[in-house]
Amino acid sequence: MIERTLVLLKPDAVQRALVGEIVSRFERTGFKVVALKLCYASKETAGQHYADDQAWLKSVGEKTKKSYEAKGISVKDDALTIGNRIRQQLMDFISMSPIVAVVLEGHDVIGKVRIMCGDTAPNKSAPGTIRGDFAFDSYGLADTSGRPIQNLIHASDSVESAKREIAIWFKESEIHPYQRVDEALLYRKM
Ligand code: UDP
Ligand code: MG
């Protein structure tokens, strides 16, 4: 299915001059850039993007909690409390310096881009993935440093979240459909 996904190159990706490298990976895979801009995220936009959604906040908090528990360290805060703390940190982080927002289009682009990003924690991300190749941060290092994990990139995780997130970052008039010359091959019918 042809889908669209939202990618954000977070402040760490822009500051480390990895924009070209990361966008290039998606282009070479066959995915089409249909929107792209360098921008500052306001606190308000950051808050919309990292929505105050209980299920997501719990899932975020669970990740840090599980990483401590795997090391035999018990955590007194519940997942929702940790998730809320991380959400505040994410809102500060994403609005601290420019980011690059991108909409990619292509066959099953949402799932494939997530695979290309790697695990949330770069220290657990496989080589060959964006987070695995260009970062080493971990839940523990981020948590004890009072900041979210610096993992370079955000990518939508479902059709519904892609739709919601694209609408936060782009007006319809900023999204530009066009034909890539290699599409005749990539989507060839026999
Ligand atoms: N995050 C974090 N600690 C956690 C879970 C998440 O710092 O325990 C940060 C991290 O930067 C991540 C973002 O919150 O990219 C959003 O979390 P999510 O679970 O959606 O991970 P992603 O979809 O980015 O892999
Ligand atoms: Mg996510």
mmCIF file of N, CA, C and O and ligand atoms in Angstrom, residues 50 56 60 63 114 120 131 154-157 165, ligand 2:
data_model
loop_
_atom_site.group_PDB
_atom_site.id
_atom_site.type_symbol
_atom_site.label_atom_id
_atom_site.label_comp_id
_atom_site.label_asym_id
_atom_site.label_seq_id
_atom_site.Cartn_x
_atom_site.Cartn_y
_atom_site.Cartn_z
ATOM 1 N N TYR A 50 4.195 15.238 20.768
ATOM 2 C CA TYR A 50 4.323 14.275 21.868
ATOM 3 C C TYR A 50 3.058 14.428 22.720
ATOM 4 O O TYR A 50 3.078 15.060 23.780
ATOM 5 N N TRP A 56 0.306 5.917 25.244
ATOM 6 C CA TRP A 56 1.662 6.157 24.739
ATOM 7 C C TRP A 56 2.612 6.508 25.889
ATOM 8 O O TRP A 56 3.734 6.004 25.960
ATOM 9 N N VAL A 60 6.034 4.549 26.887
ATOM 10 C CA VAL A 60 7.340 5.213 26.959
ATOM 11 C C VAL A 60 7.977 4.937 28.329
ATOM 12 O O VAL A 60 9.140 4.531 28.419
ATOM 13 N N LYS A 63 9.560 1.544 28.906
ATOM 14 C CA LYS A 63 10.855 1.259 28.279
ATOM 15 C C LYS A 63 12.002 1.542 29.252
ATOM 16 O O LYS A 63 12.901 0.718 29.427
ATOM 17 N N ARG A 114 10.614 2.618 10.034
ATOM 18 C CA ARG A 114 10.852 2.240 11.438
ATOM 19 C C ARG A 114 11.997 1.225 11.519
ATOM 20 O O ARG A 114 12.848 1.303 12.403
ATOM 21 N N THR A 120 14.513 2.045 19.708
ATOM 22 C CA THR A 120 14.460 3.345 20.396
ATOM 23 C C THR A 120 15.800 3.671 21.061
ATOM 24 O O THR A 120 16.266 4.808 21.003
ATOM 25 N N ARG A 131 19.936 4.717 13.911
ATOM 26 C CA ARG A 131 20.311 4.884 15.321
ATOM 27 C C ARG A 131 21.520 4.025 15.676
ATOM 28 O O ARG A 131 22.370 4.422 16.475
ATOM 29 N N HIS A 154 12.724 10.738 14.649
ATOM 30 C CA HIS A 154 11.378 10.267 14.959
ATOM 31 C C HIS A 154 10.757 9.751 13.675
ATOM 32 O O HIS A 154 10.937 10.349 12.611
ATOM 33 N N ALA A 155 10.010 8.677 13.751
ATOM 34 C CA ALA A 155 9.249 8.203 12.588
ATOM 35 C C ALA A 155 7.889 7.701 13.063
ATOM 36 O O ALA A 155 7.802 7.013 14.091
ATOM 37 N N SER A 156 6.851 8.025 12.333
ATOM 38 C CA SER A 156 5.493 7.594 12.692
ATOM 39 C C SER A 156 5.440 6.070 12.800
ATOM 40 O O SER A 156 6.136 5.359 12.074
ATOM 41 N N ASP A 157 4.570 5.587 13.716
ATOM 42 C CA ASP A 157 4.539 4.133 13.946
ATOM 43 C C ASP A 157 3.277 3.443 13.431
ATOM 44 O O ASP A 157 3.128 2.239 13.594
ATOM 45 N N GLU A 165 0.338 13.128 12.749
ATOM 46 C CA GLU A 165 1.608 13.862 12.874
ATOM 47 C C GLU A 165 1.893 14.729 11.642
ATOM 48 O O GLU A 165 2.396 15.841 11.777
HETATM 49 MG MG MG B 2 7.262 6.673 18.753
#
